[in-house]
Amino acid sequence: MGMARFSATGAATAGFGVIGRAPLAVLAWGLVILVTLVGPMVALMWTLAPQFIDIVKTMPDPATSPSSAADSAMMARMMQLQGSMMGVNLISWIGGTLVKAVVAGAVFRAVLQPDQKRWAYLRLGKAELWLGLVTLVQGVLFMMAYFAVLIVGFILGLIIFLVGSAGGDAGKLVAGLLIALVVLAAIGVLIWGVLRLSMAGPMSFAEGEFRLFESWTFTRGQSGRLFGMAVLLMLILMALELVVYAVLGVAAFGSWAGIKAMVESLQGQPPQAWLHAFWKIAAVGTVVLSFLAAFAMALVYAPWAKAYQELAASGAGKS
C-alpha cells in the first residue's frame, strides 16, 4: 500500500465547495451565530456602553492637573467597567466554545456526511461535544507548548548572546544570527506540533470519541502537505479579508459626512442619546458580522475535514 496522501489545493478550497453546495445552510449557520452568540454579546456590550461613554466624557483634560477626587472617581468607574467586562468575557468564552463546536460540526458534517442535510447540518450531540472538548484541550496544550518553547528559546538566546558578546563585534553578529535561527526553529516546532495534531477535531467528530494524540499517528508524513494547505488557506482568507475591508471602507467613506455631523450634534449629550443615535448602525453591523462569521467558518473548517476524509480513505494511520 502506498503512503496516504491528500490534495492540499483541493482541501484548502473545500470551503468554497460547501458554500456552493449549501448556501442556505451557511446562511442558517449565520442566523444561529447571530441569535445565540453575536446578538446576545452585542446586547450585553450595549448595556455597558453608557459606562464607557461616561468614562470617556469625564476624562480630565491632559492640559490641566486633575484633582485627587477626580482621579478616584475615574478609577472607580474604570474598576466597575472592568468587573462588568469580566462577566461578559466569561459568557463569551463559554457561549463561543459551544456555538463554535455546533457550527464547526455542521461544516464537518457537510463535508464528511453530505447526505445529512436536515436542519442545515446543525446538531447538538455527542460529536459536537467531543469536538468542543478536543478544541479546548488543543488550546490549552498550545499555550503550554508556546510558553515552554518561549522559556527554552529565551534561555538559549541568552546563552548565545553572552557567549557571542565575549567575541567582540564579530561575536555579537554571529550571536544575532544564531538567535534568529533559534527563533525560527521555535516557530517551526510550534507549527509542526499544531499540524501533527490538526486532525484531532475531524477525527473526534467522525468517530464520536475523544481523539487527540491519535492525530499524531494519523498525520505521519503529512506535515508538508498540511503546511502547504494551511498557507494556501491563509492566503485565500487574507485576500477575502482585503475585499471585505475595501467594501467597508467605501461604505464608511460614503457615509462619513453624515456620521461626522451626527457625532458633532451629540457633543455634550447623555450616553442614552449616543446609544439611540447609533443603534441602527450597531444592529446592521451585528447582522453582517454574524453572516460573515458563518462564511468564514465554512472556509476555515472545511479544509481540515476534507484533508481528514482523503487521508482516511487512503489508509492513513493504519500502518
Coordinates of C-alpha atoms in Angstrom, one line a residue:
M1 CA 0.0 0.0 0.0
G2 CA 1.3 3.5 -0.9
M3 CA 1.6 6.3 1.5
A4 CA -1.6 8.0 2.4
R5 CA -2.0 11.4 0.8
F6 CA -4.5 14.2 0.0
S7 CA -4.7 17.2 -2.3
A8 CA -3.5 20.3 -0.4
T9 CA -5.1 22.5 -3.1
G10 CA -8.4 20.7 -3.1
A11 CA -8.6 20.7 0.7
A12 CA -7.7 24.4 1.0
T13 CA -10.6 25.4 -1.3
A14 CA -13.1 22.9 0.2
G15 CA -14.9 25.7 2.0
F16 CA -16.0 27.2 -1.4
G17 CA -17.5 23.8 -2.3
V18 CA -19.5 23.7 0.9
I19 CA -20.8 27.3 0.3
G20 CA -21.6 26.5 -3.3
R21 CA -23.5 23.2 -2.5
A22 CA -25.3 24.5 0.6
P23 CA -25.6 28.3 0.6
L24 CA -28.8 28.3 2.5
A25 CA -27.2 26.1 5.2
V26 CA -24.4 28.6 5.5
L27 CA -27.0 31.4 6.0
A28 CA -28.6 29.3 8.6
W29 CA -25.3 29.0 10.4
G30 CA -25.1 32.8 10.3
L31 CA -28.5 33.0 11.8
V32 CA -27.5 30.6 14.6
I33 CA -24.4 32.7 15.3
L34 CA -26.5 35.9 15.3
V35 CA -29.2 34.6 17.7
T36 CA -27.1 32.6 20.1
L37 CA -23.8 34.4 20.2
V38 CA -23.1 37.7 18.5
G39 CA -26.6 39.2 19.1
P40 CA -26.6 38.5 22.9
M41 CA -23.0 39.6 23.2
V42 CA -23.7 42.9 21.4
A43 CA -26.7 43.4 23.6
L44 CA -24.6 42.8 26.8
M45 CA -21.9 45.2 25.5
W46 CA -24.7 47.7 24.6
T47 CA -25.8 47.7 28.3
L48 CA -22.2 48.6 29.2
A49 CA -21.8 51.3 26.6
P50 CA -23.2 54.1 28.9
Q51 CA -20.4 53.3 31.4
F52 CA -17.8 53.5 28.7
I53 CA -19.2 56.7 27.3
D54 CA -19.4 58.2 30.7
I55 CA -15.7 57.4 31.4
V56 CA -14.6 59.0 28.1
K57 CA -16.7 62.1 28.7
T58 CA -15.4 62.6 32.2
M59 CA -11.7 62.1 31.4
P60 CA -9.7 65.1 32.6
D61 CA -8.2 67.4 30.1
P62 CA -4.5 66.5 29.6
A63 CA -3.6 70.2 29.8
T64 CA -5.0 70.5 33.3
S65 CA -4.0 69.0 36.6
P66 CA -6.8 66.7 37.8
S67 CA -7.7 66.6 41.4
S68 CA -7.3 63.5 43.6
A69 CA -11.1 63.3 43.9
A70 CA -11.5 63.3 40.1
D71 CA -8.8 60.6 39.9
S72 CA -10.6 58.4 42.5
A73 CA -13.9 58.8 40.7
M74 CA -12.3 57.9 37.4
M75 CA -10.6 54.8 38.9
A76 CA -13.9 53.7 40.5
R77 CA -15.7 54.0 37.1
M78 CA -13.0 52.0 35.4
M79 CA -13.0 49.3 38.0
Q80 CA -16.8 49.0 37.7
L81 CA -16.5 48.6 33.9
Q82 CA -13.7 46.1 34.2
G83 CA -15.7 44.0 36.6
S84 CA -18.7 44.0 34.2
M85 CA -16.4 43.1 31.3
M86 CA -15.0 40.1 33.2
G87 CA -18.6 38.7 33.3
V88 CA -19.1 39.4 29.7
N89 CA -15.8 37.7 28.7
L90 CA -16.7 34.6 30.7
I91 CA -20.1 34.3 29.0
S92 CA -18.5 35.0 25.6
W93 CA -15.9 32.2 26.2
I94 CA -18.4 29.6 27.3
G95 CA -21.0 30.5 24.7
G96 CA -18.4 30.9 21.9
T97 CA -17.0 27.5 22.6
L98 CA -20.4 25.8 22.4
V99 CA -21.6 27.7 19.3
K100 CA -18.3 27.2 17.5
A101 CA -18.5 23.5 18.2
V102 CA -22.0 23.3 16.8
V103 CA -21.2 25.4 13.6
A104 CA -17.8 23.6 13.1
G105 CA -19.7 20.3 13.5
A106 CA -22.1 21.4 10.8
V107 CA -19.2 22.3 8.5
F108 CA -17.6 18.9 9.1
R109 CA -20.9 17.1 8.6
A110 CA -21.4 19.0 5.2
V111 CA -18.0 17.6 4.1
L112 CA -18.0 14.1 5.7
Q113 CA -21.7 13.3 5.7
P114 CA -23.2 15.4 2.9
D115 CA -26.4 13.4 2.9
Q116 CA -27.2 14.6 6.5
K117 CA -28.8 17.8 5.2
R118 CA -31.7 18.2 7.7
W119 CA -31.5 21.2 10.0
A120 CA -28.8 22.7 7.7
Y121 CA -26.4 20.0 9.0
L122 CA -26.8 21.5 12.5
R123 CA -26.9 19.2 15.5
L124 CA -26.0 19.3 19.2
G125 CA -24.9 15.8 20.1
K126 CA -22.0 13.6 21.2
A127 CA -19.9 14.5 18.1
E128 CA -20.2 18.3 18.8
L129 CA -19.4 17.8 22.5
W130 CA -16.3 15.8 21.7
L131 CA -15.3 18.4 19.1
G132 CA -15.7 21.2 21.6
L133 CA -13.7 19.4 24.3
V134 CA -10.9 18.5 22.0
T135 CA -10.7 22.1 20.8
L136 CA -10.4 23.3 24.3
V137 CA -7.7 20.8 25.1
Q138 CA -5.8 21.7 22.0
G139 CA -5.9 25.4 23.0
V140 CA -4.5 24.5 26.5
L141 CA -1.8 22.3 25.0
F142 CA -0.8 25.0 22.6
M143 CA -0.5 27.6 25.3
M144 CA 1.6 25.2 27.4
A145 CA 3.9 24.4 24.4
Y146 CA 4.1 28.1 23.5
F147 CA 5.4 29.1 26.9
A148 CA 7.7 26.1 27.1
V149 CA 9.3 27.0 23.8
L150 CA 9.4 30.6 24.8
I151 CA 11.3 29.9 28.0
V152 CA 13.7 27.4 26.4
G153 CA 14.3 29.8 23.5
F154 CA 14.9 32.7 25.8
I155 CA 17.5 30.7 27.8
L156 CA 19.2 29.5 24.7
G157 CA 19.2 33.0 23.2
L158 CA 20.6 34.5 26.4
I159 CA 23.4 31.9 26.5
I160 CA 24.2 32.5 22.8
F161 CA 24.2 36.3 23.4
L162 CA 26.6 36.1 26.4
V163 CA 29.0 33.7 24.6
G164 CA 28.9 35.9 21.5
S165 CA 29.5 39.1 23.4
A166 CA 32.8 37.8 24.6
G167 CA 33.9 37.6 21.0
G168 CA 33.5 41.3 20.3
D169 CA 31.5 42.8 17.4
A170 CA 32.0 39.7 15.2
G171 CA 30.8 37.5 18.0
K172 CA 27.7 39.7 18.5
L173 CA 26.9 39.5 14.8
V174 CA 27.2 35.7 14.9
A175 CA 25.2 35.6 18.1
G176 CA 22.4 37.7 16.5
L177 CA 22.2 35.3 13.5
L178 CA 22.1 32.3 15.8
I179 CA 19.4 33.8 17.9
A180 CA 17.4 34.5 14.8
L181 CA 17.8 30.8 13.8
V182 CA 16.6 29.8 17.3
V183 CA 13.5 31.9 17.0
L184 CA 12.7 30.5 13.6
A185 CA 13.3 27.0 14.8
A186 CA 11.0 27.6 17.8
I187 CA 8.3 28.8 15.5
G188 CA 8.8 25.8 13.2
V189 CA 8.5 23.4 16.1
L190 CA 5.2 25.0 17.2
I191 CA 3.8 24.9 13.7
W192 CA 4.9 21.3 13.2
G193 CA 3.2 20.3 16.5
V194 CA 0.0 22.1 15.6
L195 CA -0.1 20.4 12.2
R196 CA 0.5 17.0 13.7
L197 CA -2.5 17.4 16.0
S198 CA -4.7 19.2 13.4
M199 CA -6.7 16.1 12.6
A200 CA -7.9 15.7 16.2
G201 CA -11.1 17.7 15.6
P202 CA -12.2 15.9 12.4
M203 CA -11.3 12.5 14.0
S204 CA -13.2 13.2 17.2
F205 CA -16.2 14.3 15.2
A206 CA -16.2 11.4 12.7
E207 CA -15.5 8.7 15.3
G208 CA -17.7 10.1 18.0
E209 CA -15.0 9.8 20.6
F210 CA -12.2 11.9 22.1
R211 CA -9.3 11.8 19.7
L212 CA -6.2 13.9 20.2
F213 CA -2.8 12.1 20.1
E214 CA -4.2 9.6 17.6
S215 CA -3.9 12.5 15.2
W216 CA -0.1 12.3 15.6
T217 CA 0.0 8.8 14.1
F218 CA -2.7 9.8 11.5
T219 CA -0.7 12.7 10.2
R220 CA 2.7 10.9 10.0
G221 CA 4.4 12.0 6.8
Q222 CA 1.8 14.7 6.0
S223 CA 3.3 17.8 7.7
G224 CA 4.5 19.2 4.4
R225 CA 1.1 18.9 2.6
L226 CA -0.8 20.1 5.7
F227 CA 1.5 23.1 5.9
G228 CA 1.0 23.9 2.2
M229 CA -2.8 23.6 2.7
A230 CA -2.6 26.0 5.7
V231 CA -0.5 28.5 3.8
L232 CA -2.8 28.5 0.8
L233 CA -5.9 28.8 3.1
M234 CA -4.3 31.7 4.9
L235 CA -3.6 33.5 1.5
I236 CA -7.2 32.9 0.5
L237 CA -8.5 34.3 3.7
M238 CA -6.2 37.3 3.5
A239 CA -7.4 38.1 0.0
L240 CA -11.0 37.9 1.0
E241 CA -10.3 40.0 4.1
L242 CA -8.9 42.7 1.9
V243 CA -12.1 42.6 -0.2
V244 CA -14.3 43.0 2.9
Y245 CA -12.2 45.8 4.2
A246 CA -12.4 47.6 0.8
V247 CA -16.2 47.3 0.8
L248 CA -16.4 48.5 4.3
G249 CA -14.0 51.4 3.5
V250 CA -16.1 52.5 0.6
A251 CA -19.3 52.3 2.7
A252 CA -17.7 54.3 5.5
F253 CA -16.3 56.9 3.1
G254 CA -19.7 57.4 1.5
S255 CA -21.4 58.0 4.9
W256 CA -18.6 59.7 6.7
A257 CA -20.1 63.2 6.4
G258 CA -23.3 62.0 8.0
I259 CA -21.6 60.2 10.8
K260 CA -19.3 63.2 11.5
A261 CA -22.4 65.5 11.6
M262 CA -24.1 63.1 14.0
V263 CA -21.1 62.9 16.3
E264 CA -20.9 66.7 16.4
S265 CA -24.6 67.0 17.2
L266 CA -24.2 64.6 20.1
Q267 CA -21.4 66.5 21.9
G268 CA -22.5 67.1 25.4
Q269 CA -25.4 64.8 25.2
P270 CA -26.0 62.0 27.8
P271 CA -24.9 58.4 26.9
Q272 CA -28.5 57.4 26.2
A273 CA -28.6 59.9 23.3
W274 CA -25.5 58.3 21.8
L275 CA -27.0 54.8 22.0
H276 CA -30.2 56.0 20.4
A277 CA -28.4 57.6 17.6
F278 CA -26.1 54.7 16.8
W279 CA -28.3 51.6 17.5
K280 CA -29.2 51.1 13.8
I281 CA -25.5 51.1 12.8
A282 CA -24.8 48.6 15.6
A283 CA -27.7 46.4 14.5
V284 CA -26.7 46.3 10.9
G285 CA -23.1 45.6 11.9
T286 CA -24.1 42.8 14.2
V287 CA -26.1 41.1 11.4
V288 CA -23.3 41.5 8.8
L289 CA -20.7 40.2 11.3
S290 CA -22.7 37.1 12.1
F291 CA -23.1 36.1 8.5
L292 CA -19.5 36.9 7.6
A293 CA -18.5 34.7 10.5
A294 CA -20.6 31.8 9.1
F295 CA -18.9 32.0 5.7
A296 CA -15.5 32.4 7.4
M297 CA -16.1 29.2 9.5
A298 CA -17.0 27.3 6.4
L299 CA -13.8 28.4 4.7
V300 CA -11.7 27.7 7.7
Y301 CA -13.0 24.3 8.9
A302 CA -13.9 22.6 5.7
P303 CA -10.2 22.1 4.6
W304 CA -9.3 20.1 7.7
A305 CA -12.4 17.9 7.3
K306 CA -11.5 17.4 3.6
A307 CA -7.9 16.5 4.4
Y308 CA -9.1 14.0 7.0
Q309 CA -11.6 12.5 4.6
E310 CA -9.0 11.9 1.9
L311 CA -6.3 10.7 4.3
A312 CA -8.7 8.2 5.9
A313 CA -9.8 7.0 2.5
S314 CA -6.2 6.4 1.5
G315 CA -5.4 4.4 4.7
A316 CA -3.7 7.0 6.9
G317 CA -2.9 5.8 10.4
K318 CA -3.4 2.1 9.6
S319 CA 0.2 1.1 9.1

